[in-house]
Short mmCIF file of C-alpha atoms and ligand atoms in Angstrom, two decimals:
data_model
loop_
_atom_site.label_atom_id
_atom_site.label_comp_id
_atom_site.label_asym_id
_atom_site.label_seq_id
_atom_site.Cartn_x
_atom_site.Cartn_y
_atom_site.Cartn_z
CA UNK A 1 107.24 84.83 129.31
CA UNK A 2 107.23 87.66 131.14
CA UNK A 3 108.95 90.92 131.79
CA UNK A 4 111.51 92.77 128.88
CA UNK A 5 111.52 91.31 125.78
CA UNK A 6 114.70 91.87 125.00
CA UNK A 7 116.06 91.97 121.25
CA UNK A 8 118.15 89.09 121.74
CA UNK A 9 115.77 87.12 122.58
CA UNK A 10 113.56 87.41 119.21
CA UNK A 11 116.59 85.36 116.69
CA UNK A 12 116.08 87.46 114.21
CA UNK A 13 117.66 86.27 110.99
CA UNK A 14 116.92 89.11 108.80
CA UNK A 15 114.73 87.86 106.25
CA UNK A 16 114.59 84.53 107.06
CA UNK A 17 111.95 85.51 110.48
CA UNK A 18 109.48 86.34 108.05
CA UNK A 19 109.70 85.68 104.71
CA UNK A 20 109.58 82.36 102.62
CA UNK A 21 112.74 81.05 101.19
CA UNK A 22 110.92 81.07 97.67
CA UNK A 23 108.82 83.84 96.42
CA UNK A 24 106.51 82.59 93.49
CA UNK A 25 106.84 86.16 91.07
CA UNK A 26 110.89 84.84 91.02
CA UNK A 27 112.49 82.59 89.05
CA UNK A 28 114.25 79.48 90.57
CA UNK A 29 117.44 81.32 89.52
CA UNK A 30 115.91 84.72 90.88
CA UNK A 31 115.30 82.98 94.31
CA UNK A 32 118.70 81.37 94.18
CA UNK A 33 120.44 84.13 94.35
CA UNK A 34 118.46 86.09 96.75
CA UNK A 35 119.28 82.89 98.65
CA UNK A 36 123.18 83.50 98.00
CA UNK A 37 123.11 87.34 98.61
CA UNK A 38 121.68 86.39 102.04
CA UNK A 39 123.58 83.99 102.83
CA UNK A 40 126.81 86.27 101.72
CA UNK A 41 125.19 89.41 104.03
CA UNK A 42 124.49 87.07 107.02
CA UNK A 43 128.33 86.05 107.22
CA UNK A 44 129.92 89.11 105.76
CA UNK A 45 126.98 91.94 106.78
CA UNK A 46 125.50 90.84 109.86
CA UNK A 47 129.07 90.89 112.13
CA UNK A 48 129.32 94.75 111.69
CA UNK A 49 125.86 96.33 111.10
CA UNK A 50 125.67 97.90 114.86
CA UNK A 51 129.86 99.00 114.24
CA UNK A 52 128.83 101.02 110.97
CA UNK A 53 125.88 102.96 112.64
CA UNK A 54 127.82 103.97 115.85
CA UNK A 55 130.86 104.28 114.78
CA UNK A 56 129.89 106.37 111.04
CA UNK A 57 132.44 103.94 110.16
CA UNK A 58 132.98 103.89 106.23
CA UNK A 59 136.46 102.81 105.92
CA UNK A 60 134.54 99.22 107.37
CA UNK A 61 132.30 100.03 105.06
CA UNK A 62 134.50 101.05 102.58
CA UNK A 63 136.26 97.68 102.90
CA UNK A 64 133.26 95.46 102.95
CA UNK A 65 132.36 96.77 99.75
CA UNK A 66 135.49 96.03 98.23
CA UNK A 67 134.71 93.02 99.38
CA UNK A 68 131.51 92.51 98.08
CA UNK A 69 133.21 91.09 94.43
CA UNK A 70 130.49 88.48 93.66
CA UNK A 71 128.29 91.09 93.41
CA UNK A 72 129.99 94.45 92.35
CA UNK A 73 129.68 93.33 88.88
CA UNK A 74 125.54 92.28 88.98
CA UNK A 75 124.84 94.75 85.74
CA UNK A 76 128.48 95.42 84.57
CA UNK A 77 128.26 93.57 81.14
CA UNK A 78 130.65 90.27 80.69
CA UNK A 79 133.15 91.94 78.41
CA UNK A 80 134.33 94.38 81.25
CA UNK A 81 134.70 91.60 83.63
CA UNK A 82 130.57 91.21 84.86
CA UNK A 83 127.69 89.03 84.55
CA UNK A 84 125.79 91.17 82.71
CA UNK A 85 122.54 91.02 84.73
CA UNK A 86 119.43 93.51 84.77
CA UNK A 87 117.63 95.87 86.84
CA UNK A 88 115.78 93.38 88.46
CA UNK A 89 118.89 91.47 89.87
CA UNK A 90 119.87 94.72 91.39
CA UNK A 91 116.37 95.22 92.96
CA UNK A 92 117.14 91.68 94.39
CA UNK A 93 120.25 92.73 95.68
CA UNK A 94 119.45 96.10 97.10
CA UNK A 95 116.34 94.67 99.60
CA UNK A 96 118.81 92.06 100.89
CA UNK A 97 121.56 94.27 101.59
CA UNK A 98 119.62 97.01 102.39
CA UNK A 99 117.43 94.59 105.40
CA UNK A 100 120.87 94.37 106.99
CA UNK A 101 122.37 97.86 106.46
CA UNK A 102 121.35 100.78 104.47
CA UNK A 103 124.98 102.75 104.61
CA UNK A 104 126.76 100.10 102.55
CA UNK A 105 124.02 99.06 100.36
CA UNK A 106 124.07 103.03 99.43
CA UNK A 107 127.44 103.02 98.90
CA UNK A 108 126.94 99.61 96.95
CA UNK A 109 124.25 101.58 94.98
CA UNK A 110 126.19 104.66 94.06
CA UNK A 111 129.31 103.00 92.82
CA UNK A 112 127.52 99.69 90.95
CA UNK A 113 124.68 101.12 89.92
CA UNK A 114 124.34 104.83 89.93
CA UNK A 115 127.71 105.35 88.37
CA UNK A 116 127.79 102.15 86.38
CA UNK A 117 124.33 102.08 85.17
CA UNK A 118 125.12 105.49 82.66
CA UNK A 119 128.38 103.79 81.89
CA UNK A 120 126.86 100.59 80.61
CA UNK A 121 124.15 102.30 78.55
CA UNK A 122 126.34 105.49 77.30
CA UNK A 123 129.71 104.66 77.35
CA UNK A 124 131.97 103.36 74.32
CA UNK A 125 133.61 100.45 74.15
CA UNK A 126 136.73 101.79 75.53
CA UNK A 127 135.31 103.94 78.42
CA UNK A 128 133.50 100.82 79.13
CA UNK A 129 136.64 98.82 79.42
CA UNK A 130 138.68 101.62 81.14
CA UNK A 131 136.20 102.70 83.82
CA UNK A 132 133.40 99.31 84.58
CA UNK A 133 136.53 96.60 85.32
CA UNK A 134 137.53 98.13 88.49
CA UNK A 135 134.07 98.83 89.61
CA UNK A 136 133.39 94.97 89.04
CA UNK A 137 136.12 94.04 91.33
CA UNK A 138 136.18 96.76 94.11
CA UNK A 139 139.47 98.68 93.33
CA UNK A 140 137.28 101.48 92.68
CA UNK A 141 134.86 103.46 93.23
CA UNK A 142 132.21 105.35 91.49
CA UNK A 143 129.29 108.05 92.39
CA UNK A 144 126.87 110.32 90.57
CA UNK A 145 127.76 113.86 91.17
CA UNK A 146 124.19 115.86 89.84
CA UNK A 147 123.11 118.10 93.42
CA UNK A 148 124.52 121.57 93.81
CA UNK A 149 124.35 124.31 96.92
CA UNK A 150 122.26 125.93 94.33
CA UNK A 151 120.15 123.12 92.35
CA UNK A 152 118.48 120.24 94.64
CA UNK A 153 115.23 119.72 93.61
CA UNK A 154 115.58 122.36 90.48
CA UNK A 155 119.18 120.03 89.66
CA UNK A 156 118.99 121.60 86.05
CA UNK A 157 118.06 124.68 86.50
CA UNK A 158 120.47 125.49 89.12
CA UNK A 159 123.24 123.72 87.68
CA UNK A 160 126.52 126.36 88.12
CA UNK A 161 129.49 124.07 87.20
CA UNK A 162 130.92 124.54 84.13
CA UNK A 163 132.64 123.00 81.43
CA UNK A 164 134.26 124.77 79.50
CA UNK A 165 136.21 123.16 76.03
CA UNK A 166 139.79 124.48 75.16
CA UNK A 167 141.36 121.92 72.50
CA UNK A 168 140.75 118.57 73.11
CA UNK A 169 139.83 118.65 76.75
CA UNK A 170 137.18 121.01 78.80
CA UNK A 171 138.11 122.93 82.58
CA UNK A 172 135.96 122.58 85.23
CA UNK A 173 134.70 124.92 88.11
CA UNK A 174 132.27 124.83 90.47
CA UNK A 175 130.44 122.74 93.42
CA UNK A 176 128.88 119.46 94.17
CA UNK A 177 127.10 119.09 97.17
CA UNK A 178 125.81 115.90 99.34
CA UNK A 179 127.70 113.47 97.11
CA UNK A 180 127.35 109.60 97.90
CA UNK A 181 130.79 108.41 98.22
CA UNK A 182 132.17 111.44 96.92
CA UNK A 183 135.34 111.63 99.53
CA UNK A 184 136.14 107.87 98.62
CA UNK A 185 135.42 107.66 95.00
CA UNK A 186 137.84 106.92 92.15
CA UNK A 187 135.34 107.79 89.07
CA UNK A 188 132.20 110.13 89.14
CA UNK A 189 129.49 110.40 87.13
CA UNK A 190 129.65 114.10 86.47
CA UNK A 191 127.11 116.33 84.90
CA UNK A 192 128.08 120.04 83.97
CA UNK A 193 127.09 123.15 82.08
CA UNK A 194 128.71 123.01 78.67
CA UNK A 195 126.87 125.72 76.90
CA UNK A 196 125.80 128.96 79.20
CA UNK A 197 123.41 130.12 75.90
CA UNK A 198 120.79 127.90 76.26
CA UNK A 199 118.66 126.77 78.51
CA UNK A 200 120.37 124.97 80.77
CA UNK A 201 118.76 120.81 80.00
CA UNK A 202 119.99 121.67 76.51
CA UNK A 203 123.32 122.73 77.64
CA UNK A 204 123.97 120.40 79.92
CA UNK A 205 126.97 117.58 79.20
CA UNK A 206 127.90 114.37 81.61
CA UNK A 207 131.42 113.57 81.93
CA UNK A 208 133.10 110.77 83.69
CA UNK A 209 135.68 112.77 86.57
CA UNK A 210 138.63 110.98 87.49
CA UNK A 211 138.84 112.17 90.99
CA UNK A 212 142.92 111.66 90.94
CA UNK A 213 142.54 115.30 88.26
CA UNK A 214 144.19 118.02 89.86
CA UNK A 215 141.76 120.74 91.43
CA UNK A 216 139.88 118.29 92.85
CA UNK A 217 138.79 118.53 96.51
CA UNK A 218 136.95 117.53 99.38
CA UNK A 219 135.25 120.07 101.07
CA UNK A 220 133.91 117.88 103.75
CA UNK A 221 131.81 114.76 104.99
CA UNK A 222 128.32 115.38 105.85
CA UNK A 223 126.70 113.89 109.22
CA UNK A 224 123.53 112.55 108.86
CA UNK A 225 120.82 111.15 110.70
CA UNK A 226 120.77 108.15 109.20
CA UNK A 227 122.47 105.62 106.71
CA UNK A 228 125.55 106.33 109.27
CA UNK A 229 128.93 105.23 107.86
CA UNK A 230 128.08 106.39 104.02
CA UNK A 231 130.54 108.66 102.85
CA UNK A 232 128.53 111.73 101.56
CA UNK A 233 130.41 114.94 100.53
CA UNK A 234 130.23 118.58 99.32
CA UNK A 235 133.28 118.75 96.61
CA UNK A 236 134.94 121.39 94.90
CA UNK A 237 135.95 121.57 91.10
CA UNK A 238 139.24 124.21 90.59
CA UNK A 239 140.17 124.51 86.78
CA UNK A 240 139.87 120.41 86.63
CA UNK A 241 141.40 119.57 83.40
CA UNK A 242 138.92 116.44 81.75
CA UNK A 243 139.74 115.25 78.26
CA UNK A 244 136.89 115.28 75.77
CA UNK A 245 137.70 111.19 75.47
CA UNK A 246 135.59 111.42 79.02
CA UNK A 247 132.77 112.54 77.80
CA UNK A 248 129.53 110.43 78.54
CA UNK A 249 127.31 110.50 75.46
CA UNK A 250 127.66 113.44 73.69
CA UNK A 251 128.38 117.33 74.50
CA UNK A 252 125.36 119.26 75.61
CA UNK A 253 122.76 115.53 75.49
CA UNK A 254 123.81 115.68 79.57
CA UNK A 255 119.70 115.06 80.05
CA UNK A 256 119.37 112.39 77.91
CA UNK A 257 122.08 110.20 80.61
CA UNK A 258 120.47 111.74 83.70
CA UNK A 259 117.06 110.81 83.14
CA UNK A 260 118.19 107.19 82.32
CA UNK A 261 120.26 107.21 85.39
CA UNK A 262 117.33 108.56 87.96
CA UNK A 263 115.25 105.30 86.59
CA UNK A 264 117.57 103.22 87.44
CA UNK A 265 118.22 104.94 90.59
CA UNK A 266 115.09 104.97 91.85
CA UNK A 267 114.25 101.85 91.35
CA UNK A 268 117.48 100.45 93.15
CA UNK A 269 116.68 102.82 95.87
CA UNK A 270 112.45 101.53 96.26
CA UNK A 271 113.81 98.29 96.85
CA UNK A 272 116.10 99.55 99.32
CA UNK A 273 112.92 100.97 101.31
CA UNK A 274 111.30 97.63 100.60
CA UNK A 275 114.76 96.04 102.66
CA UNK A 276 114.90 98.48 105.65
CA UNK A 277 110.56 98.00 105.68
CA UNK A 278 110.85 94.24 105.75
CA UNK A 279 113.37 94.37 108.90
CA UNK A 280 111.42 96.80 111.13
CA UNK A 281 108.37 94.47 110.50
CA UNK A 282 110.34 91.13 111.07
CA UNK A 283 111.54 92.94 114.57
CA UNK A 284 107.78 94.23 115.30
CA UNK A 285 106.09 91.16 114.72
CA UNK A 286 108.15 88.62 116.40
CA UNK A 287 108.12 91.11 119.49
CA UNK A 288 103.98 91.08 119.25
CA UNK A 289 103.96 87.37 119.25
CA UNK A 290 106.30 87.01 122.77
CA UNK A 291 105.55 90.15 124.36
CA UNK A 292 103.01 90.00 127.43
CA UNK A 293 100.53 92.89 128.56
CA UNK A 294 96.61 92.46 130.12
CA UNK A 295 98.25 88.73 130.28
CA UNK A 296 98.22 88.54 126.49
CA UNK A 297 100.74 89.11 124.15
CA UNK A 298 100.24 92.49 122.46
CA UNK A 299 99.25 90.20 118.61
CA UNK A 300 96.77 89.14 120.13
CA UNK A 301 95.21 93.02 120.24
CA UNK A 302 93.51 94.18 116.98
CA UNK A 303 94.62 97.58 117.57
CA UNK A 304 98.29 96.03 117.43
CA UNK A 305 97.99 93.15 114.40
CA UNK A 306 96.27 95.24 112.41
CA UNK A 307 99.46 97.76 112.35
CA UNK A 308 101.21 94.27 111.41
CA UNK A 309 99.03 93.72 108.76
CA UNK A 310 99.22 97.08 107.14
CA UNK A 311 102.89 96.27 107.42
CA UNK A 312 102.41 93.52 105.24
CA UNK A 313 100.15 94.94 102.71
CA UNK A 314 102.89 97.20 102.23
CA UNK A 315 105.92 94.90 101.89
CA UNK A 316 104.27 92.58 99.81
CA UNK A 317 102.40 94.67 97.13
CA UNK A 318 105.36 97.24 97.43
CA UNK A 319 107.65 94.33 96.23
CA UNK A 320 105.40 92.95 93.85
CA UNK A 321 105.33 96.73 92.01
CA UNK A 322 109.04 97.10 91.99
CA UNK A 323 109.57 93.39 90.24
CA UNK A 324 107.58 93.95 87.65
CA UNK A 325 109.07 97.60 87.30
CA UNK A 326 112.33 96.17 87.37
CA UNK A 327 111.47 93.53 84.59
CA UNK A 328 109.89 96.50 82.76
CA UNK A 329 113.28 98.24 82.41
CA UNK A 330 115.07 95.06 81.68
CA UNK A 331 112.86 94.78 78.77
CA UNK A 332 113.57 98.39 77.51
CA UNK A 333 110.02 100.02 78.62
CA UNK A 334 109.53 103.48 79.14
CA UNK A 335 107.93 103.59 82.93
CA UNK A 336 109.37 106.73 84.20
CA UNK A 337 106.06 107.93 86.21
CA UNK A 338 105.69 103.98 87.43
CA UNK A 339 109.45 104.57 88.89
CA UNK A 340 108.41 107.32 90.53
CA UNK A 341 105.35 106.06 91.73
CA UNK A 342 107.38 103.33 93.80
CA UNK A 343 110.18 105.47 94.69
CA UNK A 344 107.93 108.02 96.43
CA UNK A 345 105.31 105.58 97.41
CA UNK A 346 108.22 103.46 99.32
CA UNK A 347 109.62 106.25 100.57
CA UNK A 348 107.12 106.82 102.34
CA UNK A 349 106.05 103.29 103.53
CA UNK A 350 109.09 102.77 104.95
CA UNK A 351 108.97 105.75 107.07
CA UNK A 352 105.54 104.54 108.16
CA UNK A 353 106.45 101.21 108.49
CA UNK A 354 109.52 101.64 110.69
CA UNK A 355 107.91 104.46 112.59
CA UNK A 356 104.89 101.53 113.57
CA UNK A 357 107.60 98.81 114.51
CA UNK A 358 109.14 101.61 117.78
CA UNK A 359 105.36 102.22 118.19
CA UNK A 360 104.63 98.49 118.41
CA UNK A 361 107.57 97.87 120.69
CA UNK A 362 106.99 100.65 122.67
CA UNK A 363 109.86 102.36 125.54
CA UNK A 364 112.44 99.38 124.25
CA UNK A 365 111.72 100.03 120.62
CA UNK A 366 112.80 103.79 121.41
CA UNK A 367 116.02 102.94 122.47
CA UNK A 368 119.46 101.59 121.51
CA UNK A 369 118.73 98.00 122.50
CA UNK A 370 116.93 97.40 119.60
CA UNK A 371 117.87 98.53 115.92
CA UNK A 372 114.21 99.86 115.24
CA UNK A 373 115.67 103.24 115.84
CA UNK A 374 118.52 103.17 112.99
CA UNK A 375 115.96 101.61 110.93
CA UNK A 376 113.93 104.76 111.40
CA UNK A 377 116.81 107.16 110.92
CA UNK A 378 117.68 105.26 108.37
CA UNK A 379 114.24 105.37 106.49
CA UNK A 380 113.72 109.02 106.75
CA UNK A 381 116.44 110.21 103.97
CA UNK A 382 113.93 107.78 101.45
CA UNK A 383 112.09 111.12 101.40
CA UNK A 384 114.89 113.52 100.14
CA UNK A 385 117.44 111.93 98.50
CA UNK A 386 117.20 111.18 94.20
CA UNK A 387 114.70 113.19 94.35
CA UNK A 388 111.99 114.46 97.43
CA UNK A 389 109.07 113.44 97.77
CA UNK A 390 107.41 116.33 96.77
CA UNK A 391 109.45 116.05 93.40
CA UNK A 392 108.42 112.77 92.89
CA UNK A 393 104.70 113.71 92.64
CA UNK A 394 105.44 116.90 90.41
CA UNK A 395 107.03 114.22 88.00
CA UNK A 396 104.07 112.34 88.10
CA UNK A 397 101.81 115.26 87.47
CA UNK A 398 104.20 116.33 84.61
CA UNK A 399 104.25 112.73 83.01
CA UNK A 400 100.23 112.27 83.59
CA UNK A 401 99.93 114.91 81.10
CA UNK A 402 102.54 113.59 78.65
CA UNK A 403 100.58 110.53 78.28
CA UNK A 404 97.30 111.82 78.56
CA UNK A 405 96.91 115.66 77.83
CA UNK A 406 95.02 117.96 79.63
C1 FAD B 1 121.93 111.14 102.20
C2 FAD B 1 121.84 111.83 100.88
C3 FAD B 1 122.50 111.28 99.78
C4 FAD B 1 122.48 111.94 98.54
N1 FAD B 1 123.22 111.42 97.51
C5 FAD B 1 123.33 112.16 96.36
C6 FAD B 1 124.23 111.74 95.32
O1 FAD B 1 124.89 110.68 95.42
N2 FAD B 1 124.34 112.51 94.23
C7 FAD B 1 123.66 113.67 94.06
O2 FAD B 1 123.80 114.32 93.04
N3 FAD B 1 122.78 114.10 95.04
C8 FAD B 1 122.63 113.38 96.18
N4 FAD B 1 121.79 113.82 97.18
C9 FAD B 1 121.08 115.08 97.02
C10 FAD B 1 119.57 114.94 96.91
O3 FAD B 1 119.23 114.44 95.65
C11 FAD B 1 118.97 116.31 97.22
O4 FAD B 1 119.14 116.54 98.61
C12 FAD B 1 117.51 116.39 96.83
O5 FAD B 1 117.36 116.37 95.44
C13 FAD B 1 116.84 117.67 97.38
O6 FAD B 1 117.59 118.80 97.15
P1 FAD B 1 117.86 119.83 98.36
O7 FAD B 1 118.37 119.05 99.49
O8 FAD B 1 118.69 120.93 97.85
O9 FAD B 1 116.43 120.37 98.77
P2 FAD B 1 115.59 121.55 98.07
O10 FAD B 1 115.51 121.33 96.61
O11 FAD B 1 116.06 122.85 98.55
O12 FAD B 1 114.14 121.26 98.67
C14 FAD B 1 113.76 121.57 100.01
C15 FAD B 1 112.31 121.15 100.19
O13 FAD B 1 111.48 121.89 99.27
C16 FAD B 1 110.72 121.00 98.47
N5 FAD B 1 110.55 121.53 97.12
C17 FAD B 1 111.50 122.00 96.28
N6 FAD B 1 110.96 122.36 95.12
C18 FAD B 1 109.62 122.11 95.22
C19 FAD B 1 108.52 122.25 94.34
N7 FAD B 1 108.67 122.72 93.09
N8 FAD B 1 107.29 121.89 94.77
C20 FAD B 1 107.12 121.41 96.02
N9 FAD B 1 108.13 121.24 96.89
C21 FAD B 1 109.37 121.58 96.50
C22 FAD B 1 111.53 119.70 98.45
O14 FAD B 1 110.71 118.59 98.14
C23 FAD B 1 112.06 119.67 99.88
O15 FAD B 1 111.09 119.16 100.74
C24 FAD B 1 121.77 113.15 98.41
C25 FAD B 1 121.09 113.68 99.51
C26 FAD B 1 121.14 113.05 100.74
C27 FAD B 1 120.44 113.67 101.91
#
């Protein structure tokens, strides 16, 4: 072979290139439907991934989500119309979607999990029954609405929307900023100041927003780098009327959801890193193996398959760690400085990892021809978003002397 290897020319079947079809740590009905959610991706997914990414198209994505009804409902529990499956599942999920594109698996994330996950765990049965049926078959939408212009990292302390109760229901004002489906959502996952006198984590309430309440707006859509075609918006709450009957939990316990909705988040979104990781490297090492320079192909150069083997190291340890953190979870373990452990550690991988595959493939990998460089926009946002990398380590800290001491 010689010349351009052009991408083509590799057949890559994301996932299949490089990866066995059963993976011993899974059960037979774990593997099965990894199987099935691959098999659904490669004819529903696969058509449109290069359309999303150009195009920042999320009404496609949008509509492949809706779509997407076998799966909406992975943790929504059987009374409300799901199958009532665990973390793990969703880990599962989230690496197959994610390996063929990271925009709708996000939006998948935020509406099934993010906003559903605090739902399942908080809600009574009647909010459960109101607000998790339409999630489970894509008429709506959900999203988690916690980031503010003036609370990122410091969420809590910065926290400026208010609650306010008059009567039986509470008005809203204030900001949310860089909002996963926020422009497209139906339900969100609100949290807001309900008591200005305290500090604000014991102050702090979560409500479920209706987004059809009137004061509601849309400031605008963000344009990112990466994980093109996710909706992602900065919103605006004007004297939003929100019945107490919404009312996640209990007034002013706001925390107590959060904190159980950031495992669960983070854990979804390591196994996203794990997906968009395991597709650079599939790319990467198929190009090694046909690509010719010094009459050789580029594997057979230590200074190249070792960068494929660090690959690997990372992939398959990464995925190992975020099973049995998943199955953790399921099993109602505390493991909130293990979550962030793989969530930053990930995070960072994947950066790494897609970064290596353009280096591997060299002037081609750089450009549009091959999808190494949306992989690598894509990664990048692993770093910021539920929570920075820098946060993830001061949790760590924080929680090493929880269960230790100084
Ligand atoms: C694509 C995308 C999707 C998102 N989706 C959602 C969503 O659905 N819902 C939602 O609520 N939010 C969402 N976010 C918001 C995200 O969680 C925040 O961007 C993130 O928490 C960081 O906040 P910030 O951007 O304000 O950065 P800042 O908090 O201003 O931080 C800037 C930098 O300073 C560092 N830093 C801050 N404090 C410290 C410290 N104490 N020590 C060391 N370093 C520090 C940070 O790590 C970062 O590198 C999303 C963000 C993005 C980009």
């Amino acid at each position: 072979m010689e010349g351009h290897v052009h991408f083509e020319d590799l057949n890559i079947e994301y996932g299949y290139s490089c990866m066995p079809e059963r993976l011993h740590y899974y059960s037979n009905e774990e593997n099965d439907f990894r199987m099935e959610v691959r098999k659904w991706c490669k004819e529903n997914v696969e058509p449109v991934i290069e359309k999303i990414d150009r195009e920042r198209n999320y009404e496609l994505v949008v509509e492949i989500l809706r779509k997407m009804k076998p799966y909406l409902n992975i943790i929504i529990p059987e009374e409300a119309g799901g199958l009532g499956k665990g973390v793990l599942y969703r880990t599962i999920f989230g690496e197959e979607l994610t390996a063929f594109n990271y925009a709708l698996a996000s939006t998948f994330g935020a509406s099934s999990c993010l906003f559903a996950g605090p739902v399942i765990e908080f809600g009574t049965p009647e909010q459960k029954k109101k607000f998790l049926s339409g999630i489970a078959d894509g008429t709506k939408i959900g999203a988690i609405g916690v980031t503010e212009p003036t609370g990122g990292s410091d969420a809590i302390g910065g926290m400026k929307l208010k609650a306010k109760r008059e009567g039986d229901h509470y008005i809203l004002n204030g900001e949310k900023c860089f909002i996963t489906n926020g422009s497209v959502a139906d339900y969100i996952c609100l949290y807001a100041i309900t008591n200005d006198k305290v500090k604000p984590h014991q102050g702090m309430t979560a409500f479920i927003f209706e987004t059809d309440t009137p004061g509601f707006e849309v400031i605008k859509d963000y344009k990112h780098l990466g994980r093109r075609g996710m909706p992602n918006s900065h919103l605006r709450f004007n004297n939003c009327k929100v019945s107490v009957e919404n009312v996640l939990h209990k007034e002013n316990v706001g925390l107590d959801v959060l904190l159980f909705g950031l495992d669960g988040e983070r854990t979804f979104t390591a196994s996203q890193y794990l997906g968009i990781s395991r597709s650079a490297f599939e790319v990467a090492y198929k190009y090694a193996h046909r690509r010719m320079q010094f009459k050789r192909p580029l594997y057979s150069f230590e200074g190249i398959s070792f960068k494929l083997s660090e690959m690997f190291m990372s992939i398959e340890l990464n995925r190992m760690a975020v099973t049995q953190i998943a199955r953790m979870l399921d099993d109602g373990h505390y493991c909130r400085a293990s979550v962030a452990a793989i969530k930053a550690r990930l995070a960072d991988d994947s950066v790494k990892t897609t970064q290596e595959a353009i280096q591997i493939v060299g002037g081609l990998g750089y450009t549009e021809e091959y999808p190494l460089e949306r992989y690598y926009r894509d990664a990048k946002v692993g770093q910021i978003s539920a929570g920075t990398a820098e946060i993830m380590r001061y949790l760590i800290s924080r929680e090493m002397i929880r269960m230790w001491g100084k």
